[in-house]
């Protein structure tokens, strides 16, 4: 019976031939898609195609084909893989660190039930993420203990909340930094209820500035690495080794937020701080990100003295900020496995990169030019990484970004520059095919425009 107020569909109306929803859902290919994409998503696609047929945009006999086409083009998630041809290794807008093969395998194996908090030998509950913690301590022996949360900002929130509470966090005015998207670390710290006690000036802070600020209301002293900019000229800062004796005598924890995630010194980045050096210099706690120079998944890493880590782990906020099993698995595999892609891109041989770039340039018809890569993600500020790029016409840039695979390069001085530093050599054929496809689309568009002009 038709709905009240609706007009009955005539017997000879072609819309009566539109396949029913249950019939479409019973088609083997559609049923298979429901198992991978979910029933709600597939039903939405089916109804959308049926609506097109009701509006007579497509004939009823074409409904099934349109549904199958829509399902075939529909990925499980909206995120698309990208070939990073910018030369920026830790590219925040492209997901920061690409994971190693070992880390990807570990994630796949951890997607089901795992022993993340379970001792299979005893059948009792165990410490969460014990394997990842052990891998961190093996990679950074200077740390007595470790704790893993879901990102670097969470690590800083937990540390200041647990150690300072509503007390004071002593910090140099030269380290009140703002990072990407207008995110200001002082605002983050203040949001915990702690009071910022600023010392020194923008360009110069001395040891006596810190010691004069220490008192009964001091919760901790915080050093933040100014990772994404430099202050040069008439400047001074207090090294951790000089500050640590004063904070240790006062019984106040000294925190070092390193940001970039280096666990040990990196010869190619001599000015980049690392966790081992900071801890050996006297820091009680070091904070780092897992998805930057460490080359792993998004994670906040806390390394330091056992009493400090234990204090953080006991805080109620630690549970709200804890890392999930997939991040723990990927982090452990990153630390225990082969060199991750981030470090491989950083340490790439410039001559080998030149030869590879030249060979690909011949295949796609571009010009090879010198091009400096960058660490990115706030690491290695202003440190150029000598390399090469292929210069192509700038109009190819949007076509490459929207092609398959998506290729993101750099548009500069009227050219689209493709830097191979961050692209695995195994993807060179895919990159060449993407460039040829973009060039063909560009040529077709130009011919179409010429034809219309005439």
CSV table of C-alpha atoms in Angstrom, one decimal:
chain,number,residue,atom,x,y,z
A,1,UNK,CA,0.0,0.0,0.0
A,2,UNK,CA,1.5,3.4,-1.0
A,3,UNK,CA,2.4,5.9,1.7
A,4,UNK,CA,-0.3,8.5,2.6
A,5,UNK,CA,-0.1,11.4,0.2
A,6,UNK,CA,2.2,9.6,-2.3
A,7,UNK,CA,1.3,8.9,-5.8
A,8,UNK,CA,1.1,5.2,-6.9
A,9,UNK,CA,3.7,4.1,-9.4
A,10,UNK,CA,2.0,3.1,-12.7
A,11,UNK,CA,2.3,-0.5,-13.7
A,12,UNK,CA,4.3,0.3,-16.8
A,13,UNK,CA,6.7,2.7,-15.0
A,14,UNK,CA,10.3,1.6,-15.6
A,15,UNK,CA,11.0,2.4,-11.9
A,16,UNK,CA,9.2,-0.8,-11.0
A,17,UNK,CA,12.1,-2.7,-12.6
A,18,UNK,CA,14.6,-1.2,-10.0
A,19,UNK,CA,16.1,-4.2,-8.2
A,20,UNK,CA,14.9,-4.6,-4.6
A,21,UNK,CA,17.4,-3.8,-1.8
A,22,UNK,CA,17.4,-7.4,-0.4
A,23,UNK,CA,18.0,-8.8,-3.9
A,24,UNK,CA,21.0,-6.5,-4.4
A,25,UNK,CA,22.4,-7.3,-1.0
A,26,UNK,CA,22.2,-11.0,-1.7
A,27,UNK,CA,24.4,-10.7,-4.8
A,28,UNK,CA,27.7,-12.6,-4.0
A,29,UNK,CA,29.9,-9.6,-4.8
A,30,UNK,CA,27.8,-7.2,-2.8
A,31,UNK,CA,27.6,-9.6,0.2
A,32,UNK,CA,31.4,-10.0,0.1
A,33,UNK,CA,31.7,-6.2,0.2
A,34,UNK,CA,29.4,-6.0,3.2
A,35,UNK,CA,31.8,-8.3,5.1
A,36,UNK,CA,34.8,-5.9,4.4
A,37,UNK,CA,33.1,-2.5,4.4
A,38,UNK,CA,30.2,-3.1,6.7
A,39,UNK,CA,26.5,-3.5,6.1
A,40,UNK,CA,25.7,0.2,6.8
A,41,UNK,CA,28.1,1.5,4.2
A,42,UNK,CA,27.0,-1.0,1.5
A,43,UNK,CA,23.3,-0.3,2.2
A,44,UNK,CA,24.0,3.4,1.8
A,45,UNK,CA,25.7,2.8,-1.6
A,46,UNK,CA,22.8,0.6,-2.8
A,47,UNK,CA,20.2,3.1,-1.8
A,48,UNK,CA,22.2,5.9,-3.4
A,49,UNK,CA,22.2,4.0,-6.8
A,50,UNK,CA,18.6,3.1,-6.5
A,51,UNK,CA,17.7,6.8,-5.9
A,52,UNK,CA,19.6,7.6,-9.1
A,53,UNK,CA,17.5,5.1,-11.0
A,54,UNK,CA,14.3,6.6,-9.4
A,55,UNK,CA,15.4,10.0,-10.7
A,56,UNK,CA,15.8,8.3,-14.1
A,57,UNK,CA,19.5,9.2,-14.2
A,58,UNK,CA,20.3,5.6,-15.0
A,59,UNK,CA,18.1,2.8,-16.4
A,60,UNK,CA,17.0,0.1,-13.8
A,61,UNK,CA,18.9,-2.6,-15.6
A,62,UNK,CA,22.1,-0.6,-14.8
A,63,UNK,CA,21.6,-0.5,-11.1
A,64,UNK,CA,23.6,-3.6,-10.2
A,65,UNK,CA,26.5,-2.7,-12.4
A,66,UNK,CA,26.6,0.8,-10.8
A,67,UNK,CA,26.5,-0.7,-7.3
A,68,UNK,CA,29.4,-3.0,-8.1
A,69,UNK,CA,31.4,-0.2,-9.7
A,70,UNK,CA,30.8,2.0,-6.6
A,71,UNK,CA,31.9,-0.8,-4.3
A,72,UNK,CA,35.0,-1.5,-6.3
A,73,UNK,CA,36.1,2.1,-6.0
A,74,UNK,CA,35.3,2.3,-2.3
A,75,UNK,CA,38.3,1.8,0.0
A,76,UNK,CA,37.9,0.5,3.5
A,77,UNK,CA,39.0,4.0,4.8
A,78,UNK,CA,39.3,7.4,3.3
A,79,UNK,CA,43.0,7.8,3.8
A,80,UNK,CA,45.0,7.3,0.6
A,81,UNK,CA,48.6,6.1,0.2
A,82,UNK,CA,50.9,8.8,-1.0
A,83,UNK,CA,54.3,8.8,-2.6
A,84,UNK,CA,56.2,11.5,-0.7
A,85,UNK,CA,58.3,13.3,-3.3
A,86,UNK,CA,58.9,16.4,-1.3
A,87,UNK,CA,62.3,15.4,0.2
A,88,UNK,CA,60.8,16.1,3.7
A,89,UNK,CA,61.4,13.0,5.7
A,90,UNK,CA,59.1,13.5,8.7
A,91,UNK,CA,56.3,15.2,6.8
A,92,UNK,CA,53.5,15.9,9.4
A,93,UNK,CA,50.8,16.5,6.7
A,94,UNK,CA,51.7,13.1,5.2
A,95,UNK,CA,51.6,11.1,8.4
A,96,UNK,CA,55.1,11.7,9.7
A,97,UNK,CA,57.2,8.5,9.8
A,98,UNK,CA,56.4,5.7,7.4
A,99,UNK,CA,56.6,2.3,9.2
A,100,UNK,CA,59.1,-0.4,8.4
A,101,UNK,CA,58.0,-3.7,7.0
A,102,UNK,CA,58.6,-5.3,10.4
A,103,UNK,CA,56.3,-2.7,12.1
A,104,UNK,CA,53.6,-3.3,9.5
A,105,UNK,CA,53.8,-7.0,10.0
A,106,UNK,CA,53.6,-6.5,13.8
A,107,UNK,CA,50.5,-4.4,13.5
A,108,UNK,CA,48.8,-7.0,11.3
A,109,UNK,CA,49.6,-9.7,13.8
A,110,UNK,CA,48.3,-7.6,16.7
A,111,UNK,CA,44.9,-6.8,15.1
A,112,UNK,CA,43.2,-9.8,16.8
A,113,UNK,CA,43.4,-11.0,20.4
A,114,UNK,CA,46.9,-10.6,21.9
A,115,UNK,CA,48.8,-11.0,25.2
A,116,UNK,CA,49.1,-7.2,25.5
A,117,UNK,CA,48.4,-7.4,29.3
A,118,UNK,CA,48.4,-11.2,29.9
A,119,UNK,CA,51.2,-13.6,30.9
A,120,UNK,CA,50.6,-16.8,28.8
A,121,UNK,CA,53.0,-18.8,31.1
A,122,UNK,CA,51.2,-18.1,34.3
A,123,UNK,CA,47.7,-17.1,33.1
A,124,UNK,CA,47.9,-14.0,35.2
A,125,UNK,CA,47.6,-10.3,34.2
A,126,UNK,CA,51.0,-8.7,33.3
A,127,UNK,CA,52.4,-5.3,32.7
A,128,UNK,CA,50.9,-3.6,29.6
A,129,UNK,CA,53.3,-3.4,26.6
A,130,UNK,CA,56.2,-5.2,28.4
A,131,UNK,CA,57.8,-6.0,25.0
A,132,UNK,CA,57.8,-2.4,23.8
A,133,UNK,CA,59.1,-1.2,27.2
A,134,UNK,CA,62.0,-3.7,27.1
A,135,UNK,CA,62.9,-2.7,23.5
A,136,UNK,CA,63.0,0.9,24.6
A,137,UNK,CA,65.3,0.2,27.5
A,138,UNK,CA,67.6,-1.9,25.3
A,139,UNK,CA,67.8,0.9,22.8
A,140,UNK,CA,68.4,3.5,25.6
A,141,UNK,CA,70.3,1.9,28.4
A,142,UNK,CA,70.7,5.3,30.1
A,143,UNK,CA,67.1,5.0,31.1
A,144,UNK,CA,66.1,3.1,34.3
A,145,UNK,CA,62.5,2.7,33.2
A,146,UNK,CA,60.1,3.7,30.4
A,147,UNK,CA,56.4,4.5,29.8
A,148,UNK,CA,54.5,4.8,26.5
A,149,UNK,CA,51.4,6.9,25.9
A,150,UNK,CA,49.6,7.9,22.8
A,151,UNK,CA,51.6,10.9,21.6
A,152,UNK,CA,54.2,13.5,22.5
A,153,UNK,CA,51.7,16.1,23.7
A,154,UNK,CA,50.1,13.5,26.0
A,155,UNK,CA,53.5,12.6,27.4
A,156,UNK,CA,54.0,16.3,28.3
A,157,UNK,CA,50.5,16.6,29.8
A,158,UNK,CA,51.0,13.5,31.9
A,159,UNK,CA,54.4,14.6,33.1
A,160,UNK,CA,53.4,18.1,34.2
A,161,UNK,CA,50.2,16.9,35.7
A,162,UNK,CA,51.8,14.1,37.8
A,163,UNK,CA,54.9,16.0,38.8
A,164,UNK,CA,53.6,19.6,39.2
A,165,UNK,CA,49.9,19.4,39.8
A,166,UNK,CA,48.8,22.9,40.5
A,167,UNK,CA,52.3,23.9,41.5
A,168,UNK,CA,54.8,25.7,39.3
A,169,UNK,CA,56.6,24.5,36.1
A,170,UNK,CA,59.8,26.5,35.8
A,171,UNK,CA,60.6,27.2,32.1
A,172,UNK,CA,62.8,29.6,30.2
A,173,UNK,CA,61.1,32.3,28.3
A,174,UNK,CA,63.1,31.3,25.2
A,175,UNK,CA,61.4,27.9,25.2
A,176,UNK,CA,57.8,29.0,25.2
A,177,UNK,CA,57.3,27.6,21.7
A,178,UNK,CA,54.5,27.4,19.2
A,179,UNK,CA,54.5,24.5,16.8
A,180,UNK,CA,52.3,23.6,13.8
A,181,UNK,CA,48.7,24.7,13.4
A,182,UNK,CA,49.0,27.3,16.1
A,183,UNK,CA,49.6,24.7,18.8
A,184,UNK,CA,51.4,26.4,21.8
A,185,UNK,CA,53.1,24.3,24.4
A,186,UNK,CA,52.6,26.9,27.2
A,187,UNK,CA,48.8,26.7,26.6
A,188,UNK,CA,49.0,22.9,26.8
A,189,UNK,CA,50.9,23.0,30.1
A,190,UNK,CA,48.6,25.6,31.6
A,191,UNK,CA,45.6,23.5,30.7
A,192,UNK,CA,46.7,20.9,33.2
A,193,UNK,CA,46.3,23.4,36.1
A,194,UNK,CA,50.0,24.0,36.6
A,195,UNK,CA,51.4,27.5,36.9
A,196,UNK,CA,54.1,28.5,34.4
A,197,UNK,CA,57.0,30.2,36.1
A,198,UNK,CA,58.9,31.9,33.3
A,199,UNK,CA,62.6,32.7,33.9
A,200,UNK,CA,65.3,34.5,31.9
A,201,UNK,CA,64.5,36.3,28.6
A,202,UNK,CA,63.8,35.3,25.1
A,203,UNK,CA,67.4,35.2,24.1
A,204,UNK,CA,69.3,34.6,27.3
A,205,UNK,CA,68.7,32.5,30.4
A,206,UNK,CA,71.3,31.8,33.1
A,207,UNK,CA,71.7,29.2,35.8
A,208,UNK,CA,70.9,31.7,38.5
A,209,UNK,CA,67.6,32.5,36.8
A,210,UNK,CA,66.5,28.9,37.4
A,211,UNK,CA,67.9,28.6,40.9
A,212,UNK,CA,66.2,31.8,42.0
A,213,UNK,CA,62.9,30.4,40.9
A,214,UNK,CA,63.1,27.1,42.8
A,215,UNK,CA,61.0,26.9,45.9
A,216,UNK,CA,58.4,25.0,47.9
A,217,UNK,CA,55.8,25.5,45.1
A,218,UNK,CA,58.0,24.2,42.3
A,219,UNK,CA,56.7,21.0,40.8
A,220,UNK,CA,59.3,20.5,38.1
A,221,UNK,CA,61.8,22.3,35.9
A,222,UNK,CA,61.1,21.8,32.2
A,223,UNK,CA,63.6,22.2,29.3
A,224,UNK,CA,62.0,22.2,25.8
A,225,UNK,CA,64.1,21.8,22.7
A,226,UNK,CA,63.3,24.7,20.2
A,227,UNK,CA,63.2,22.2,17.4
A,228,UNK,CA,61.6,24.1,14.6
A,229,UNK,CA,63.5,27.4,14.8
A,230,UNK,CA,66.8,28.9,16.0
A,231,UNK,CA,67.7,32.0,17.9
A,232,UNK,CA,71.2,33.1,17.0
A,233,UNK,CA,73.4,36.0,18.0
A,234,UNK,CA,73.5,37.3,21.6
A,235,UNK,CA,72.1,34.2,23.2
A,236,UNK,CA,72.7,31.8,26.1
A,237,UNK,CA,71.0,28.8,27.5
A,238,UNK,CA,71.8,26.5,30.4
A,239,UNK,CA,72.9,22.9,29.4
A,240,UNK,CA,71.2,20.1,31.3
A,241,UNK,CA,74.5,19.0,32.8
A,242,UNK,CA,74.8,22.4,34.5
A,243,UNK,CA,71.2,22.6,35.6
A,244,UNK,CA,70.8,19.1,36.9
A,245,UNK,CA,72.9,19.5,40.1
A,246,UNK,CA,70.8,22.4,41.3
A,247,UNK,CA,67.5,20.6,40.7
A,248,UNK,CA,68.8,17.4,42.2
A,249,UNK,CA,69.9,19.3,45.4
A,250,UNK,CA,66.5,20.9,45.6
A,251,UNK,CA,64.7,17.5,45.1
A,252,UNK,CA,62.9,18.8,42.0
A,253,UNK,CA,62.5,16.7,38.9
A,254,UNK,CA,64.2,18.0,35.7
A,255,UNK,CA,62.3,17.2,32.5
A,256,UNK,CA,63.7,17.5,29.0
A,257,UNK,CA,61.2,17.5,26.1
A,258,UNK,CA,63.3,16.6,23.1
A,259,UNK,CA,60.5,16.2,20.6
A,260,UNK,CA,62.3,14.6,17.7
A,261,UNK,CA,62.7,11.2,19.1
A,262,UNK,CA,66.4,10.5,18.8
A,263,UNK,CA,67.4,7.9,21.4
A,264,UNK,CA,71.1,8.2,20.7
A,265,UNK,CA,73.4,10.8,19.0
A,266,UNK,CA,73.0,11.0,15.2
A,267,UNK,CA,76.3,12.0,13.4
A,268,UNK,CA,74.3,13.7,10.5
A,269,UNK,CA,72.5,15.9,13.1
A,270,UNK,CA,75.1,16.9,15.6
A,271,UNK,CA,73.0,19.6,17.1
A,272,UNK,CA,69.9,17.5,17.6
A,273,UNK,CA,69.4,16.4,21.3
A,274,UNK,CA,69.0,12.7,22.1
A,275,UNK,CA,67.6,10.8,25.1
A,276,UNK,CA,70.8,9.1,26.0
A,277,UNK,CA,72.8,12.2,26.3
A,278,UNK,CA,70.1,14.1,28.2
A,279,UNK,CA,69.7,11.3,30.7
A,280,UNK,CA,73.5,10.9,31.2
A,281,UNK,CA,73.7,14.7,31.7
A,282,UNK,CA,71.3,14.5,34.6
A,283,UNK,CA,67.7,14.8,33.3
A,284,UNK,CA,65.3,12.8,35.5
A,285,UNK,CA,62.8,12.4,32.6
A,286,UNK,CA,63.0,12.7,28.8
A,287,UNK,CA,60.0,13.1,26.6
A,288,UNK,CA,60.1,12.2,22.9
A,289,UNK,CA,57.8,11.3,20.0
A,290,UNK,CA,57.7,7.8,18.4
A,291,UNK,CA,56.7,8.9,14.9
A,292,UNK,CA,59.6,11.3,14.2
A,293,UNK,CA,63.3,10.4,14.0
A,294,UNK,CA,62.7,7.2,15.9
A,295,UNK,CA,60.8,6.1,12.8
A,296,UNK,CA,57.9,4.3,14.5
A,297,UNK,CA,54.2,4.8,15.1
A,298,UNK,CA,52.5,7.8,16.8
A,299,UNK,CA,53.5,7.5,20.5
A,300,UNK,CA,54.6,9.6,23.4
A,301,UNK,CA,57.8,8.1,25.0
A,302,UNK,CA,58.9,8.8,28.5
A,303,UNK,CA,62.3,7.6,29.6
A,304,UNK,CA,64.0,8.3,33.0
A,305,UNK,CA,64.6,7.4,36.6
A,306,UNK,CA,62.5,4.6,38.0
A,307,UNK,CA,60.8,6.7,40.8
A,308,UNK,CA,59.7,9.3,38.3
A,309,UNK,CA,58.3,6.9,35.8
A,310,UNK,CA,56.5,5.0,38.6
A,311,UNK,CA,54.9,8.3,39.8
A,312,UNK,CA,53.7,8.9,36.2
A,313,UNK,CA,52.4,5.4,35.8
A,314,UNK,CA,50.4,5.5,39.0
A,315,UNK,CA,48.6,8.7,38.0
A,316,UNK,CA,45.0,8.2,36.8
A,317,UNK,CA,45.6,10.2,33.7
A,318,UNK,CA,48.1,7.5,32.5
A,319,UNK,CA,45.3,5.1,31.7
A,320,UNK,CA,43.4,7.7,29.7
A,321,UNK,CA,46.5,8.4,27.6
A,322,UNK,CA,48.0,4.9,27.3
A,323,UNK,CA,49.0,3.6,23.9
A,324,UNK,CA,46.9,0.9,22.2
A,325,UNK,CA,48.1,-2.6,21.3
A,326,UNK,CA,48.8,-1.7,17.6
A,327,UNK,CA,51.1,1.2,18.6
A,328,UNK,CA,52.9,-1.0,21.1
A,329,UNK,CA,53.4,-3.7,18.6
A,330,UNK,CA,54.7,-1.3,15.9
A,331,UNK,CA,57.0,0.5,18.3
A,332,UNK,CA,58.6,-2.7,19.6
A,333,UNK,CA,59.1,-4.0,16.0
A,334,UNK,CA,60.6,-0.6,15.0
A,335,UNK,CA,63.1,-0.7,17.9
A,336,UNK,CA,64.0,-4.4,17.5
A,337,UNK,CA,63.9,-4.6,13.7
A,338,UNK,CA,66.0,-3.3,10.7
A,339,UNK,CA,66.7,0.4,10.1
A,340,UNK,CA,63.4,2.1,9.7
A,341,UNK,CA,62.6,4.1,6.5
A,342,UNK,CA,63.1,7.5,8.3
A,343,UNK,CA,66.7,6.8,9.2
A,344,UNK,CA,67.3,5.1,5.8
A,345,UNK,CA,66.1,8.3,4.1
A,346,UNK,CA,68.2,10.5,6.4
A,347,UNK,CA,71.4,8.5,5.8
A,348,UNK,CA,70.9,7.9,2.0
A,349,UNK,CA,74.1,8.1,-0.1
A,350,UNK,CA,73.8,11.4,-2.2
A,351,UNK,CA,75.7,9.9,-5.1
A,352,UNK,CA,73.4,6.8,-5.2
A,353,UNK,CA,70.4,9.2,-5.0
A,354,UNK,CA,71.8,11.2,-7.9
A,355,UNK,CA,72.2,8.1,-10.1
A,356,UNK,CA,68.8,6.8,-9.3
A,357,UNK,CA,67.2,10.3,-9.9
A,358,UNK,CA,69.1,10.6,-13.2
A,359,UNK,CA,67.8,7.2,-14.4
A,360,UNK,CA,64.2,8.1,-13.6
A,361,UNK,CA,64.5,11.5,-15.2
A,362,UNK,CA,65.5,9.9,-18.4
A,363,UNK,CA,62.4,7.6,-18.2
A,364,UNK,CA,59.9,10.5,-17.6
A,365,UNK,CA,61.6,13.3,-19.5
A,366,UNK,CA,62.5,15.6,-16.7
A,367,UNK,CA,65.5,17.7,-15.8
A,368,UNK,CA,67.6,16.7,-12.8
A,369,UNK,CA,68.6,19.6,-10.5
A,370,UNK,CA,70.3,19.9,-7.0
A,371,UNK,CA,67.7,19.8,-4.2
A,372,UNK,CA,68.1,19.9,-0.5
A,373,UNK,CA,65.9,17.6,1.6
A,374,UNK,CA,64.8,18.3,5.1
A,375,UNK,CA,64.2,16.3,8.3
A,376,UNK,CA,60.8,17.9,9.0
A,377,UNK,CA,58.6,17.4,12.0
A,378,UNK,CA,60.5,20.0,13.9
A,379,UNK,CA,63.8,18.0,13.8
A,380,UNK,CA,67.1,19.2,12.3
A,381,UNK,CA,65.9,22.8,11.9
A,382,UNK,CA,67.7,24.5,9.1
A,383,UNK,CA,69.9,21.5,8.4
A,384,UNK,CA,69.9,20.9,4.6
A,385,UNK,CA,70.2,17.3,3.3
A,386,UNK,CA,72.1,17.4,0.0
A,387,UNK,CA,70.3,15.7,-2.8
A,388,UNK,CA,68.6,15.9,-6.2
A,389,UNK,CA,65.2,16.3,-7.7
A,390,UNK,CA,63.5,15.9,-11.1
A,391,UNK,CA,62.0,19.2,-12.5
A,392,UNK,CA,58.7,18.8,-14.4
A,393,UNK,CA,56.1,21.3,-15.6
A,394,UNK,CA,54.3,22.9,-12.7
A,395,UNK,CA,50.9,22.0,-14.2
A,396,UNK,CA,51.5,18.4,-13.5
A,397,UNK,CA,51.5,18.9,-9.7
A,398,UNK,CA,47.7,18.8,-9.1
A,399,UNK,CA,47.3,15.9,-11.6
A,400,UNK,CA,50.0,13.9,-9.7
A,401,UNK,CA,48.3,14.6,-6.4
A,402,UNK,CA,45.0,13.4,-7.7
A,403,UNK,CA,46.3,10.4,-9.6
A,404,UNK,CA,46.8,6.8,-8.6
A,405,UNK,CA,49.1,6.5,-6.8
A,406,UNK,CA,48.9,10.0,-5.4
A,407,UNK,CA,52.3,11.8,-5.7
A,408,UNK,CA,53.1,14.9,-3.7
A,409,UNK,CA,56.0,17.0,-4.9
A,410,UNK,CA,57.1,20.6,-4.4
A,411,UNK,CA,56.1,23.4,-6.7
A,412,UNK,CA,58.9,26.0,-6.9
A,413,UNK,CA,60.1,28.5,-9.5
A,414,UNK,CA,57.5,27.4,-12.0
A,415,UNK,CA,58.4,23.7,-11.7
A,416,UNK,CA,57.1,20.6,-10.0
A,417,UNK,CA,60.0,19.0,-8.2
A,418,UNK,CA,60.1,15.3,-7.4
A,419,UNK,CA,62.7,14.3,-4.8
A,420,UNK,CA,63.2,10.5,-4.5
A,421,UNK,CA,64.8,10.6,-1.0
A,422,UNK,CA,61.7,9.4,0.8
A,423,UNK,CA,60.4,7.1,-2.0
A,424,UNK,CA,61.4,3.4,-1.8
A,425,UNK,CA,63.3,2.3,-4.9
A,426,UNK,CA,60.7,-0.4,-5.4
A,427,UNK,CA,58.2,2.4,-6.1
A,428,UNK,CA,60.1,3.9,-9.0
A,429,UNK,CA,58.0,2.1,-11.7
A,430,UNK,CA,54.8,3.3,-10.0
A,431,UNK,CA,56.1,6.8,-9.8
A,432,UNK,CA,57.1,6.7,-13.5
A,433,UNK,CA,53.6,5.4,-14.5
A,434,UNK,CA,52.0,8.2,-12.4
A,435,UNK,CA,54.0,10.9,-14.2
A,436,UNK,CA,53.2,9.4,-17.6
A,437,UNK,CA,49.5,9.3,-16.7
A,438,UNK,CA,49.5,12.9,-15.4
A,439,UNK,CA,51.3,14.1,-18.6
A,440,UNK,CA,48.7,12.3,-20.7
A,441,UNK,CA,45.8,13.9,-18.8
A,442,UNK,CA,47.4,17.3,-19.2
A,443,UNK,CA,47.9,16.8,-22.9
A,444,UNK,CA,44.3,15.6,-23.3
A,445,UNK,CA,43.0,18.6,-21.4
A,446,UNK,CA,45.1,20.9,-23.6
A,447,UNK,CA,43.8,19.3,-26.8
A,448,UNK,CA,40.2,19.6,-25.5
A,449,UNK,CA,40.7,23.3,-24.8
A,450,UNK,CA,42.1,23.8,-28.3
A,451,UNK,CA,39.2,22.0,-29.9
A,452,UNK,CA,36.7,24.1,-28.1
A,453,UNK,CA,38.5,27.3,-29.1
A,454,UNK,CA,38.0,26.4,-32.7
